[in-house]
PDB file of C-alpha atoms in Angstrom:
ATOM      1  CA  MET A   1     103.669  95.574  75.225  1.00  0.00           C
ATOM      2  CA  SER A   2     100.722  97.386  74.152  1.00  0.00           C
ATOM      3  CA  THR A   3      97.251  96.107  72.864  1.00  0.00           C
ATOM      4  CA  ALA A   4      94.046  98.030  71.629  1.00  0.00           C
ATOM      5  CA  GLY A   5      92.153  97.220  74.547  1.00  0.00           C
ATOM      6  CA  ILE A   6      88.355  96.238  74.215  1.00  0.00           C
ATOM      7  CA  PRO A   7      86.649  97.957  71.370  1.00  0.00           C
ATOM      8  CA  PHE A   8      83.053  99.502  72.728  1.00  0.00           C
ATOM      9  CA  ALA A   9      81.940  97.243  69.930  1.00  0.00           C
ATOM     10  CA  ALA A  10      82.197  94.424  72.747  1.00  0.00           C
ATOM     11  CA  LEU A  11      79.555  96.432  74.786  1.00  0.00           C
ATOM     12  CA  ASP A  12      77.127  96.775  72.064  1.00  0.00           C
ATOM     13  CA  PHE A  13      77.415  92.965  71.186  1.00  0.00           C
ATOM     14  CA  TYR A  14      76.260  92.131  74.851  1.00  0.00           C
ATOM     15  CA  GLU A  15      73.586  94.593  75.128  1.00  0.00           C
ATOM     16  CA  GLU A  16      72.142  93.090  71.847  1.00  0.00           C
ATOM     17  CA  LEU A  17      72.891  89.631  73.302  1.00  0.00           C
ATOM     18  CA  GLU A  18      70.806  90.432  76.291  1.00  0.00           C
ATOM     19  CA  ALA A  19      67.756  91.725  74.299  1.00  0.00           C
ATOM     20  CA  ASP A  20      68.221  88.322  71.926  1.00  0.00           C
ATOM     21  CA  ASN A  21      69.963  85.619  73.694  1.00  0.00           C
ATOM     22  CA  SER A  22      69.292  83.122  70.916  1.00  0.00           C
ATOM     23  CA  LYS A  23      71.300  80.448  68.817  1.00  0.00           C
ATOM     24  CA  ALA A  24      69.981  82.749  65.756  1.00  0.00           C
ATOM     25  CA  PHE A  25      71.745  85.940  67.061  1.00  0.00           C
ATOM     26  CA  TRP A  26      74.508  84.095  68.154  1.00  0.00           C
ATOM     27  CA  THR A  27      75.376  82.548  64.928  1.00  0.00           C
ATOM     28  CA  ALA A  28      74.351  85.723  62.907  1.00  0.00           C
ATOM     29  CA  HIS A  29      77.185  87.769  65.292  1.00  0.00           C
ATOM     30  CA  LYS A  30      79.747  85.089  65.959  1.00  0.00           C
ATOM     31  CA  ALA A  31      82.131  87.051  64.021  1.00  0.00           C
ATOM     32  CA  VAL A  32      81.472  90.179  66.250  1.00  0.00           C
ATOM     33  CA  TYR A  33      82.318  88.214  69.143  1.00  0.00           C
ATOM     34  CA  ASP A  34      85.362  86.617  67.576  1.00  0.00           C
ATOM     35  CA  GLU A  35      86.830  90.143  66.608  1.00  0.00           C
ATOM     36  CA  SER A  36      85.594  92.518  69.113  1.00  0.00           C
ATOM     37  CA  VAL A  37      85.291  90.218  72.505  1.00  0.00           C
ATOM     38  CA  LYS A  38      87.689  87.056  72.077  1.00  0.00           C
ATOM     39  CA  ALA A  39      90.518  88.465  70.174  1.00  0.00           C
ATOM     40  CA  PRO A  40      90.874  91.667  72.101  1.00  0.00           C
ATOM     41  CA  MET A  41      90.571  89.821  75.613  1.00  0.00           C
ATOM     42  CA  LEU A  42      93.168  87.217  74.541  1.00  0.00           C
ATOM     43  CA  ALA A  43      95.487  90.256  73.510  1.00  0.00           C
ATOM     44  CA  LEU A  44      94.761  91.916  76.997  1.00  0.00           C
ATOM     45  CA  THR A  45      95.430  89.064  79.188  1.00  0.00           C
ATOM     46  CA  ALA A  46      98.594  88.292  77.328  1.00  0.00           C
ATOM     47  CA  ALA A  47      99.865  91.642  77.742  1.00  0.00           C
ATOM     48  CA  LEU A  48      99.316  91.183  81.613  1.00  0.00           C
ATOM     49  CA  GLU A  49     100.276  88.098  81.822  1.00  0.00           C
ATOM     50  CA  PRO A  50     104.207  89.083  82.872  1.00  0.00           C
ATOM     51  CA  GLU A  51     102.864  90.293  86.107  1.00  0.00           C
ATOM     52  CA  PHE A  52      99.753  88.230  86.735  1.00  0.00           C
ATOM     53  CA  GLY A  53     100.178  84.964  85.027  1.00  0.00           C
ATOM     54  CA  PRO A  54      98.290  83.432  82.359  1.00  0.00           C
ATOM     55  CA  ALA A  55      94.866  83.734  82.131  1.00  0.00           C
ATOM     56  CA  LYS A  56      91.756  81.420  81.215  1.00  0.00           C
ATOM     57  CA  LEU A  57      89.168  82.892  79.106  1.00  0.00           C
ATOM     58  CA  PHE A  58      85.686  81.265  80.192  1.00  0.00           C
ATOM     59  CA  ARG A  59      83.486  79.759  77.716  1.00  0.00           C
ATOM     60  CA  PRO A  60      80.702  81.967  76.058  1.00  0.00           C
ATOM     61  CA  TYR A  61      78.139  79.034  76.600  1.00  0.00           C
ATOM     62  CA  ARG A  62      76.150  78.433  79.683  1.00  0.00           C
ATOM     63  CA  ASP A  63      75.609  75.121  81.225  1.00  0.00           C
ATOM     64  CA  VAL A  64      71.858  74.862  81.298  1.00  0.00           C
ATOM     65  CA  ARG A  65      71.489  71.227  82.172  1.00  0.00           C
ATOM     66  CA  PHE A  66      70.089  72.097  85.732  1.00  0.00           C
ATOM     67  CA  ALA A  67      69.091  75.595  85.077  1.00  0.00           C
ATOM     68  CA  LYS A  68      65.792  77.225  84.935  1.00  0.00           C
ATOM     69  CA  ASP A  69      67.003  79.755  82.857  1.00  0.00           C
ATOM     70  CA  LYS A  70      68.008  77.995  79.451  1.00  0.00           C
ATOM     71  CA  THR A  71      69.391  80.963  77.644  1.00  0.00           C
ATOM     72  CA  PRO A  72      72.324  79.550  75.921  1.00  0.00           C
ATOM     73  CA  TYR A  73      74.935  82.306  76.006  1.00  0.00           C
ATOM     74  CA  LYS A  74      76.535  84.125  78.803  1.00  0.00           C
ATOM     75  CA  THR A  75      75.929  87.993  78.870  1.00  0.00           C
ATOM     76  CA  HIS A  76      79.598  88.650  79.644  1.00  0.00           C
ATOM     77  CA  GLN A  77      83.131  87.598  78.934  1.00  0.00           C
ATOM     78  CA  GLY A  78      85.193  86.693  81.886  1.00  0.00           C
ATOM     79  CA  ALA A  79      89.040  86.020  82.223  1.00  0.00           C
ATOM     80  CA  TRP A  80      90.771  84.341  85.214  1.00  0.00           C
ATOM     81  CA  PHE A  81      94.494  84.897  86.476  1.00  0.00           C
ATOM     82  CA  GLY A  82      94.582  81.880  88.595  1.00  0.00           C
ATOM     83  CA  GLU A  83      98.061  82.263  89.533  1.00  0.00           C
ATOM     84  CA  THR A  84      97.281  85.571  91.233  1.00  0.00           C
ATOM     85  CA  ASP A  85      93.688  85.319  92.025  1.00  0.00           C
ATOM     86  CA  ARG A  86      92.670  88.273  89.810  1.00  0.00           C
ATOM     87  CA  TYR A  87      89.871  88.516  87.442  1.00  0.00           C
ATOM     88  CA  LEU A  88      88.301  90.831  84.684  1.00  0.00           C
ATOM     89  CA  GLN A  89      85.288  90.752  82.866  1.00  0.00           C
ATOM     90  CA  ILE A  90      83.482  92.952  79.998  1.00  0.00           C
ATOM     91  CA  SER A  91      79.673  92.883  79.563  1.00  0.00           C
ATOM     92  CA  ALA A  92      77.196  95.637  78.486  1.00  0.00           C
ATOM     93  CA  ALA A  93      77.767  97.470  81.613  1.00  0.00           C
ATOM     94  CA  GLY A  94      81.566  97.664  80.923  1.00  0.00           C
ATOM     95  CA  LEU A  95      84.318  96.340  82.904  1.00  0.00           C
ATOM     96  CA  LEU A  96      84.674  94.880  85.944  1.00  0.00           C
ATOM     97  CA  LEU A  97      87.901  94.059  87.682  1.00  0.00           C
ATOM     98  CA  GLY A  98      88.289  92.057  91.128  1.00  0.00           C
ATOM     99  CA  GLY A  99      90.309  89.311  92.730  1.00  0.00           C
ATOM    100  CA  GLY A 100      90.027  87.260  95.800  1.00  0.00           C
ATOM    101  CA  ARG A 101      88.394  83.766  96.350  1.00  0.00           C
ATOM    102  CA  TRP A 102      84.872  83.050  95.340  1.00  0.00           C
ATOM    103  CA  GLN A 103      84.817  79.895  96.845  1.00  0.00           C
ATOM    104  CA  LEU A 104      86.564  78.495 100.021  1.00  0.00           C
ATOM    105  CA  SER A 105      87.175  74.641 100.406  1.00  0.00           C
ATOM    106  CA  PRO A 106      86.196  73.296 103.985  1.00  0.00           C
ATOM    107  CA  GLU A 107      90.175  73.422 104.696  1.00  0.00           C
ATOM    108  CA  GLN A 108      90.578  76.647 103.272  1.00  0.00           C
ATOM    109  CA  LEU A 109      87.688  78.093 105.120  1.00  0.00           C
ATOM    110  CA  ALA A 110      88.961  77.062 108.686  1.00  0.00           C
ATOM    111  CA  GLY A 111      92.619  78.486 107.518  1.00  0.00           C
ATOM    112  CA  PHE A 112      90.658  81.668 107.013  1.00  0.00           C
ATOM    113  CA  ARG A 113      88.760  81.599 110.235  1.00  0.00           C
ATOM    114  CA  ARG A 114      91.944  80.675 112.262  1.00  0.00           C
ATOM    115  CA  ALA A 115      93.778  83.396 110.756  1.00  0.00           C
ATOM    116  CA  VAL A 116      91.053  86.096 111.242  1.00  0.00           C
ATOM    117  CA  ASP A 117      90.970  84.894 114.919  1.00  0.00           C
ATOM    118  CA  ASP A 118      94.952  85.463 115.530  1.00  0.00           C
ATOM    119  CA  GLU A 119      95.750  88.683 117.061  1.00  0.00           C
ATOM    120  CA  ARG A 120      98.664  88.850 114.457  1.00  0.00           C
ATOM    121  CA  HIS A 121      96.807  87.856 111.439  1.00  0.00           C
ATOM    122  CA  GLY A 122      93.399  89.172 111.874  1.00  0.00           C
ATOM    123  CA  PRO A 123      94.430  92.729 112.305  1.00  0.00           C
ATOM    124  CA  ALA A 124      96.419  92.537 109.133  1.00  0.00           C
ATOM    125  CA  LEU A 125      93.142  91.249 107.085  1.00  0.00           C
ATOM    126  CA  GLU A 126      91.206  94.334 108.549  1.00  0.00           C
ATOM    127  CA  LYS A 127      93.998  96.651 107.417  1.00  0.00           C
ATOM    128  CA  ALA A 128      93.786  94.988 103.857  1.00  0.00           C
ATOM    129  CA  VAL A 129      90.152  95.419 103.414  1.00  0.00           C
ATOM    130  CA  ALA A 130      90.250  99.030 104.524  1.00  0.00           C
ATOM    131  CA  THR A 131      93.381 100.045 102.155  1.00  0.00           C
ATOM    132  CA  VAL A 132      91.300  98.076  99.264  1.00  0.00           C
ATOM    133  CA  ARG A 133      87.956  99.574 100.012  1.00  0.00           C
ATOM    134  CA  ARG A 134      89.850 103.400  99.974  1.00  0.00           C
ATOM    135  CA  ALA A 135      91.272 102.041  96.602  1.00  0.00           C
ATOM    136  CA  GLY A 136      87.726 101.981  95.168  1.00  0.00           C
ATOM    137  CA  PHE A 137      86.856  98.339  95.706  1.00  0.00           C
ATOM    138  CA  ASP A 138      84.083  96.589  97.358  1.00  0.00           C
ATOM    139  CA  VAL A 139      84.959  93.717  99.657  1.00  0.00           C
ATOM    140  CA  ASN A 140      82.211  91.213  99.393  1.00  0.00           C
ATOM    141  CA  GLY A 141      81.722  87.442  99.601  1.00  0.00           C
ATOM    142  CA  ASP A 142      79.335  84.651 100.821  1.00  0.00           C
ATOM    143  CA  LEU A 143      78.392  86.032 104.227  1.00  0.00           C
ATOM    144  CA  MET A 144      76.986  83.903 107.378  1.00  0.00           C
ATOM    145  CA  THR A 145      74.051  85.778 109.504  1.00  0.00           C
ATOM    146  CA  ARG A 146      75.772  84.873 112.696  1.00  0.00           C
ATOM    147  CA  VAL A 147      79.136  84.312 113.836  1.00  0.00           C
ATOM    148  CA  PRO A 148      80.447  80.695 113.110  1.00  0.00           C
ATOM    149  CA  SER A 149      80.321  78.376 116.181  1.00  0.00           C
ATOM    150  CA  GLY A 150      83.452  78.332 118.496  1.00  0.00           C
ATOM    151  CA  PHE A 151      83.926  81.865 118.262  1.00  0.00           C
ATOM    152  CA  ALA A 152      82.699  84.827 120.701  1.00  0.00           C
ATOM    153  CA  LYS A 153      79.463  86.561 119.403  1.00  0.00           C
ATOM    154  CA  ASP A 154      81.344  89.826 120.481  1.00  0.00           C
ATOM    155  CA  HIS A 155      84.873  88.735 118.799  1.00  0.00           C
ATOM    156  CA  PRO A 156      86.736  91.844 117.954  1.00  0.00           C
ATOM    157  CA  ARG A 157      86.655  90.990 114.297  1.00  0.00           C
ATOM    158  CA  ALA A 158      83.122  88.957 114.223  1.00  0.00           C
ATOM    159  CA  GLU A 159      82.397  90.497 110.798  1.00  0.00           C
ATOM    160  CA  LEU A 160      85.253  89.235 109.343  1.00  0.00           C
ATOM    161  CA  LEU A 161      84.667  85.729 110.808  1.00  0.00           C
ATOM    162  CA  LYS A 162      81.110  85.734 108.909  1.00  0.00           C
ATOM    163  CA  TYR A 163      82.918  85.727 105.511  1.00  0.00           C
ATOM    164  CA  ARG A 164      82.769  82.049 103.877  1.00  0.00           C
ATOM    165  CA  SER A 165      84.487  83.561 101.018  1.00  0.00           C
ATOM    166  CA  MET A 166      85.808  86.968  99.861  1.00  0.00           C
ATOM    167  CA  THR A 167      86.106  88.956  96.731  1.00  0.00           C
ATOM    168  CA  ALA A 168      87.398  92.605  95.975  1.00  0.00           C
ATOM    169  CA  GLY A 169      85.790  94.148  93.020  1.00  0.00           C
ATOM    170  CA  ALA A 170      84.939  97.328  91.225  1.00  0.00           C
ATOM    171  CA  ASP A 171      82.691  97.969  88.452  1.00  0.00           C
ATOM    172  CA  LEU A 172      84.472 100.610  86.016  1.00  0.00           C
ATOM    173  CA  GLY A 173      81.879 101.015  83.305  1.00  0.00           C
ATOM    174  CA  ALA A 174      83.474 102.209  79.899  1.00  0.00           C
ATOM    175  CA  PRO A 175      85.976 104.602  80.722  1.00  0.00           C
ATOM    176  CA  ASP A 176      87.772 106.314  77.437  1.00  0.00           C
ATOM    177  CA  TRP A 177      90.817 104.273  77.960  1.00  0.00           C
ATOM    178  CA  LEU A 178      89.000 100.888  77.486  1.00  0.00           C
ATOM    179  CA  CYS A 179      89.520 100.738  73.834  1.00  0.00           C
ATOM    180  CA  THR A 180      93.063 102.215  73.626  1.00  0.00           C
ATOM    181  CA  PRO A 181      96.587 100.908  74.465  1.00  0.00           C
ATOM    182  CA  ASP A 182      96.470 102.389  77.599  1.00  0.00           C
ATOM    183  CA  ALA A 183      93.852  99.910  79.081  1.00  0.00           C
ATOM    184  CA  VAL A 184      96.851  97.328  79.723  1.00  0.00           C
ATOM    185  CA  ASP A 185      98.237 100.035  82.101  1.00  0.00           C
ATOM    186  CA  GLU A 186      95.310 101.117  83.812  1.00  0.00           C
ATOM    187  CA  ILE A 187      93.863  97.701  84.243  1.00  0.00           C
ATOM    188  CA  GLY A 188      97.432  96.520  85.543  1.00  0.00           C
ATOM    189  CA  ALA A 189      97.271  99.521  87.980  1.00  0.00           C
ATOM    190  CA  ARG A 190      94.111  98.477  89.383  1.00  0.00           C
ATOM    191  CA  LEU A 191      94.796  94.781  89.487  1.00  0.00           C
ATOM    192  CA  ARG A 192      97.600  95.770  91.824  1.00  0.00           C
ATOM    193  CA  LYS A 193      95.418  97.531  94.326  1.00  0.00           C
ATOM    194  CA  VAL A 194      93.258  94.580  95.014  1.00  0.00           C
ATOM    195  CA  GLY A 195      97.092  93.036  96.261  1.00  0.00           C
ATOM    196  CA  PRO A 196      96.509  93.235 100.107  1.00  0.00           C
ATOM    197  CA  VAL A 197      93.339  91.298 100.298  1.00  0.00           C
ATOM    198  CA  VAL A 198      94.270  89.161  97.508  1.00  0.00           C
ATOM    199  CA  GLU A 199      98.052  88.200  99.148  1.00  0.00           C
ATOM    200  CA  TRP A 200      96.327  87.873 102.730  1.00  0.00           C
ATOM    201  CA  LEU A 201      93.857  85.071 101.162  1.00  0.00           C
ATOM    202  CA  ALA A 202      97.088  83.254  99.410  1.00  0.00           C
ATOM    203  CA  VAL A 203      98.729  82.970 102.708  1.00  0.00           C
ATOM    204  CA  HIS A 204      96.127  82.097 104.894  1.00  0.00           C
ATOM    205  CA  ALA A 205      93.232  80.405 103.369  1.00  0.00           C
ATOM    206  CA  VAL A 206      94.801  77.519 102.306  1.00  0.00           C
TER     207      VAL A 206
END
């Protein structure tokens, strides 16, 4: 299956939205969003669905009820492949790809820490993180400043134990293939490369 990819007009749209995040701008340019952002993202995620599962496109509207920032619109469009914990996003800066767990429940965090502590599963995560980083992804997350209680401060995987969530992501900017049918294969190949971390989390952060 092919798609036209994401047109560079989508990046231009978000650059302009960053400069004028108002209902007046949105109303005047809603057709641009529909044609250059939403429709291409739906086509792209549909093309990726056979491998990564169905994707959810996030709403473009911000929830400002309890936010100090009252600007009404998100300055990016994200899509989440829930079955395989992958994510892609388009904004003025270009394309961002990633995967992992942005949030861990208390039960998931406990499972994560038990596995990191385990002498079989912990080294496997070290290897997965190293592999993903060599592939060009940053491994990030919500990090504690200290090793959590119950674990030795000099634990051999102390740095991994500090994670309260873990994701792998890469900002790709605006590569030439972004607006072409090659986008499906290029994005698919990169989403595959976060597999070692994503798949470890799927087994152990439960």
